[in-house]
CSV table of C-alpha atoms in Angstrom, one decimal:
chain,number,residue,atom,x,y,z
D,1,MET,CA,-165.3,-39.7,-186.9
D,2,ARG,CA,-164.0,-41.6,-183.9
D,3,PRO,CA,-164.0,-39.6,-180.6
D,4,ILE,CA,-160.9,-39.7,-178.4
D,5,VAL,CA,-161.7,-39.8,-174.7
D,6,ILE,CA,-159.0,-39.1,-172.1
D,7,THR,CA,-160.0,-41.1,-168.9
D,8,THR,CA,-158.0,-40.8,-165.8
D,9,PHE,CA,-157.8,-40.7,-162.0
D,10,LEU,CA,-156.7,-37.2,-161.0
D,11,SER,CA,-155.6,-35.6,-157.8
D,12,LEU,CA,-157.1,-32.2,-157.0
D,13,ASP,CA,-153.9,-30.5,-158.0
D,14,GLY,CA,-154.0,-32.2,-161.4
D,15,VAL,CA,-151.6,-35.1,-160.9
D,16,MET,CA,-152.4,-38.3,-162.7
D,17,GLU,CA,-149.1,-40.2,-162.2
D,18,ALA,CA,-149.0,-43.5,-160.4
D,19,PRO,CA,-152.5,-43.9,-159.2
D,20,GLY,CA,-152.2,-47.6,-158.7
D,21,GLY,CA,-148.4,-48.0,-158.1
D,22,GLY,CA,-145.1,-47.1,-159.6
D,23,ASP,CA,-142.1,-44.9,-158.8
D,24,HIS,CA,-143.9,-41.8,-157.6
D,25,PRO,CA,-143.4,-41.0,-153.9
D,26,HIS,CA,-147.1,-41.3,-153.3
D,27,ALA,CA,-147.7,-44.3,-155.7
D,28,GLY,CA,-151.0,-46.1,-155.2
D,29,TRP,CA,-152.7,-42.9,-153.9
D,30,THR,CA,-156.1,-43.9,-155.3
D,31,PHE,CA,-156.4,-47.0,-153.1
D,32,LYS,CA,-154.1,-46.2,-150.2
D,33,ASP,CA,-155.2,-42.7,-149.3
D,34,VAL,CA,-159.0,-42.6,-150.1
D,35,GLU,CA,-161.6,-44.9,-148.7
D,36,PHE,CA,-163.1,-47.3,-151.3
D,37,ASP,CA,-166.6,-46.5,-152.5
D,38,GLU,CA,-167.8,-48.9,-155.2
D,39,ALA,CA,-170.2,-46.3,-156.6
D,40,ALA,CA,-167.3,-44.0,-157.6
D,41,TYR,CA,-166.0,-46.7,-159.9
D,42,GLU,CA,-169.3,-47.5,-161.7
D,43,ILE,CA,-168.0,-45.1,-164.5
D,44,LYS,CA,-165.2,-47.5,-165.2
D,45,GLY,CA,-167.6,-50.3,-166.1
D,46,ARG,CA,-169.6,-48.0,-168.4
D,47,GLU,CA,-166.4,-46.8,-170.1
D,48,MET,CA,-165.5,-50.4,-170.8
D,49,SER,CA,-168.8,-50.8,-172.7
D,50,GLU,CA,-168.3,-47.4,-174.5
D,51,ALA,CA,-164.8,-47.9,-175.7
D,52,THR,CA,-164.0,-49.7,-179.0
D,53,ALA,CA,-160.2,-49.2,-178.8
D,54,LEU,CA,-157.5,-48.2,-176.4
D,55,MET,CA,-154.6,-45.7,-177.0
D,56,PHE,CA,-151.5,-45.4,-175.0
D,57,GLY,CA,-148.2,-43.5,-175.1
D,58,ARG,CA,-145.0,-45.7,-175.1
D,59,GLN,CA,-144.4,-45.5,-171.4
D,60,SER,CA,-147.9,-46.3,-170.4
D,61,TYR,CA,-148.1,-49.1,-172.9
D,62,ASP,CA,-144.9,-50.6,-171.3
D,63,GLU,CA,-146.5,-50.4,-167.9
D,64,PHE,CA,-150.0,-51.7,-168.8
D,65,HIS,CA,-149.0,-54.4,-171.3
D,66,PRO,CA,-147.5,-56.9,-168.9
D,67,VAL,CA,-150.3,-56.5,-166.3
D,68,TRP,CA,-153.8,-56.1,-167.9
D,69,PRO,CA,-153.7,-59.3,-170.0
D,70,SER,CA,-153.6,-61.4,-166.8
D,71,MET,CA,-156.5,-59.5,-165.1
D,72,GLU,CA,-159.9,-61.1,-165.7
D,73,GLU,CA,-161.7,-57.8,-165.1
D,74,PHE,CA,-160.0,-56.3,-168.2
D,75,ALA,CA,-161.0,-59.1,-170.6
D,76,THR,CA,-163.1,-56.7,-172.6
D,77,TYR,CA,-160.2,-54.2,-172.9
D,78,ASN,CA,-157.8,-57.0,-173.7
D,79,ALA,CA,-159.9,-58.1,-176.7
D,80,MET,CA,-160.0,-54.5,-178.2
D,81,PRO,CA,-157.6,-53.1,-180.7
D,82,LYS,CA,-154.9,-51.0,-179.1
D,83,TYR,CA,-152.9,-48.1,-180.5
D,84,VAL,CA,-149.6,-47.0,-179.2
D,85,VAL,CA,-148.3,-43.6,-180.2
D,86,SER,CA,-144.5,-43.9,-180.3
D,87,THR,CA,-141.6,-43.2,-182.5
D,88,THR,CA,-139.5,-45.9,-180.7
D,89,LEU,CA,-141.7,-48.9,-180.4
D,90,PRO,CA,-141.2,-51.4,-183.3
D,91,GLY,CA,-144.2,-51.8,-185.6
D,92,ASP,CA,-144.2,-55.5,-185.1
D,93,THR,CA,-144.8,-55.3,-181.3
D,94,ALA,CA,-146.1,-58.3,-179.5
D,95,PRO,CA,-149.9,-58.8,-179.4
D,96,TRP,CA,-151.8,-57.9,-176.2
D,97,GLY,CA,-154.6,-60.3,-175.3
D,98,GLU,CA,-156.8,-61.0,-178.3
D,99,GLY,CA,-156.7,-57.5,-179.6
D,100,GLU,CA,-154.2,-56.3,-182.2
D,101,VAL,CA,-151.6,-53.6,-181.4
D,102,THR,CA,-150.9,-50.9,-184.0
D,103,VAL,CA,-148.1,-48.4,-183.6
D,104,LEU,CA,-148.8,-44.9,-184.6
D,105,SER,CA,-145.7,-42.9,-185.2
D,106,SER,CA,-147.1,-39.3,-185.2
D,107,LEU,CA,-150.1,-37.2,-184.2
D,108,ASP,CA,-150.9,-37.1,-188.0
D,109,ASP,CA,-151.5,-40.8,-187.7
D,110,VAL,CA,-153.8,-40.3,-184.8
D,111,ALA,CA,-155.7,-37.6,-186.7
D,112,ALA,CA,-156.1,-40.1,-189.6
D,113,LEU,CA,-157.3,-42.8,-187.2
D,114,LYS,CA,-160.0,-40.4,-185.9
D,115,GLU,CA,-161.3,-40.0,-189.4
D,116,THR,CA,-162.0,-43.7,-189.7
D,117,GLU,CA,-165.3,-45.5,-188.9
D,118,GLY,CA,-165.7,-46.9,-185.4
D,119,GLY,CA,-166.5,-45.9,-181.9
D,120,GLU,CA,-164.7,-44.2,-179.0
D,121,ILE,CA,-161.0,-44.5,-178.5
D,122,HIS,CA,-160.0,-44.3,-174.8
D,123,VAL,CA,-156.7,-43.1,-173.6
D,124,HIS,CA,-155.6,-44.4,-170.1
D,125,GLY,CA,-152.7,-43.3,-168.0
D,126,SER,CA,-150.7,-41.4,-170.6
D,127,ALA,CA,-150.0,-37.8,-169.4
D,128,ARG,CA,-147.6,-36.8,-172.1
D,129,LEU,CA,-149.8,-38.3,-174.8
D,130,ALA,CA,-152.9,-36.6,-173.3
D,131,GLN,CA,-151.2,-33.3,-173.4
D,132,SER,CA,-150.0,-33.8,-177.0
D,133,LEU,CA,-153.4,-34.8,-178.1
D,134,ALA,CA,-155.0,-31.8,-176.4
D,135,ALA,CA,-152.5,-29.4,-177.9
D,136,ALA,CA,-153.3,-30.8,-181.4
D,137,GLY,CA,-157.0,-30.5,-180.9
D,138,LEU,CA,-157.6,-34.2,-181.0
D,139,VAL,CA,-159.4,-34.7,-177.7
D,140,ASP,CA,-163.2,-34.9,-177.7
D,141,ARG,CA,-164.0,-35.8,-174.0
D,142,TYR,CA,-162.4,-35.9,-170.6
D,143,THR,CA,-163.6,-38.4,-168.0
D,144,LEU,CA,-162.0,-37.6,-164.7
D,145,LEU,CA,-162.3,-39.2,-161.3
D,146,VAL,CA,-161.0,-36.4,-159.1
D,147,TYR,CA,-159.6,-37.5,-155.7
D,148,PRO,CA,-159.6,-35.2,-152.6
D,149,LEU,CA,-155.8,-35.2,-152.4
D,150,LEU,CA,-153.0,-32.8,-153.2
D,151,LEU,CA,-150.0,-34.7,-154.2
D,152,GLY,CA,-147.7,-31.7,-154.8
D,153,SER,CA,-145.7,-33.2,-157.6
D,154,GLY,CA,-146.0,-35.7,-160.5
D,155,LYS,CA,-147.1,-35.8,-164.1
D,156,LYS,CA,-150.1,-33.6,-164.7
D,157,LEU,CA,-153.0,-34.1,-167.1
D,158,PHE,CA,-153.0,-30.5,-168.2
D,159,GLY,CA,-149.9,-28.8,-169.5
D,160,GLU,CA,-149.1,-25.3,-170.7
D,161,GLY,CA,-151.0,-24.3,-173.8
D,162,ASP,CA,-154.0,-22.9,-175.4
D,163,LYS,CA,-157.2,-22.2,-173.6
D,164,THR,CA,-159.8,-25.0,-174.1
D,165,LYS,CA,-163.5,-24.6,-173.4
D,166,LEU,CA,-165.2,-27.6,-171.9
D,167,GLN,CA,-168.9,-28.4,-171.5
D,168,LEU,CA,-169.9,-30.5,-168.4
D,169,VAL,CA,-172.0,-33.5,-169.5
D,170,GLU,CA,-172.0,-35.5,-166.3
D,171,HIS,CA,-171.0,-35.1,-162.7
D,172,ALA,CA,-171.4,-36.9,-159.4
D,173,ALA,CA,-170.0,-36.7,-155.9
D,174,TYR,CA,-169.3,-39.7,-153.7
D,175,GLY,CA,-169.2,-40.0,-149.9
D,176,ASN,CA,-165.4,-40.5,-149.9
D,177,GLY,CA,-164.8,-37.2,-151.5
D,178,ILE,CA,-164.2,-38.4,-155.1
D,179,THR,CA,-166.0,-36.5,-157.8
D,180,LEU,CA,-166.8,-37.7,-161.3
D,181,LEU,CA,-166.5,-35.0,-164.0
D,182,ARG,CA,-167.1,-35.7,-167.7
D,183,TYR,CA,-166.5,-32.8,-170.1
D,184,ASP,CA,-166.9,-32.6,-173.8
D,185,VAL,CA,-164.5,-30.3,-175.6
D,186,VAL,CA,-166.3,-27.4,-177.2
D,187,ARG,CA,-165.2,-26.7,-180.8
């Protein structure tokens, strides 16, 4: 079974929208509002080596697809298979980097993918997809870099729904106030 890992930057009030840029009033909050501490981002390098595939919702795919292929630091991600959960994206979507892009049209397709052989599937930047996967019981781990900011509005990682028990498997705090929290979902 392939684990699904939600990995995201998160404000203290749970907002994950526009950490690097976009239309949010506080877009770019991860780099504009908190002093950079290289140690806090070490997890991102480890994640790149742990992931074997990426999964996005349609909107996040549309935002990441034109940017990441040109970024040298994402060469590993660009070579991985990518899955886009969408009912509106055509099945013959353009390739991204060296990795293939497969459109999954339902959460049943995601559940079937989890049952295949292979390693971790990482979900980046897709609030609606993360909430849908969690509600369907398809998330196995959360990797959160929590920033000492209250944004007040924006797309949140956790929506309304059932209670979910988590087990802390790793944590760290950094001098700039960022905390790393990694939780496994307890089943």
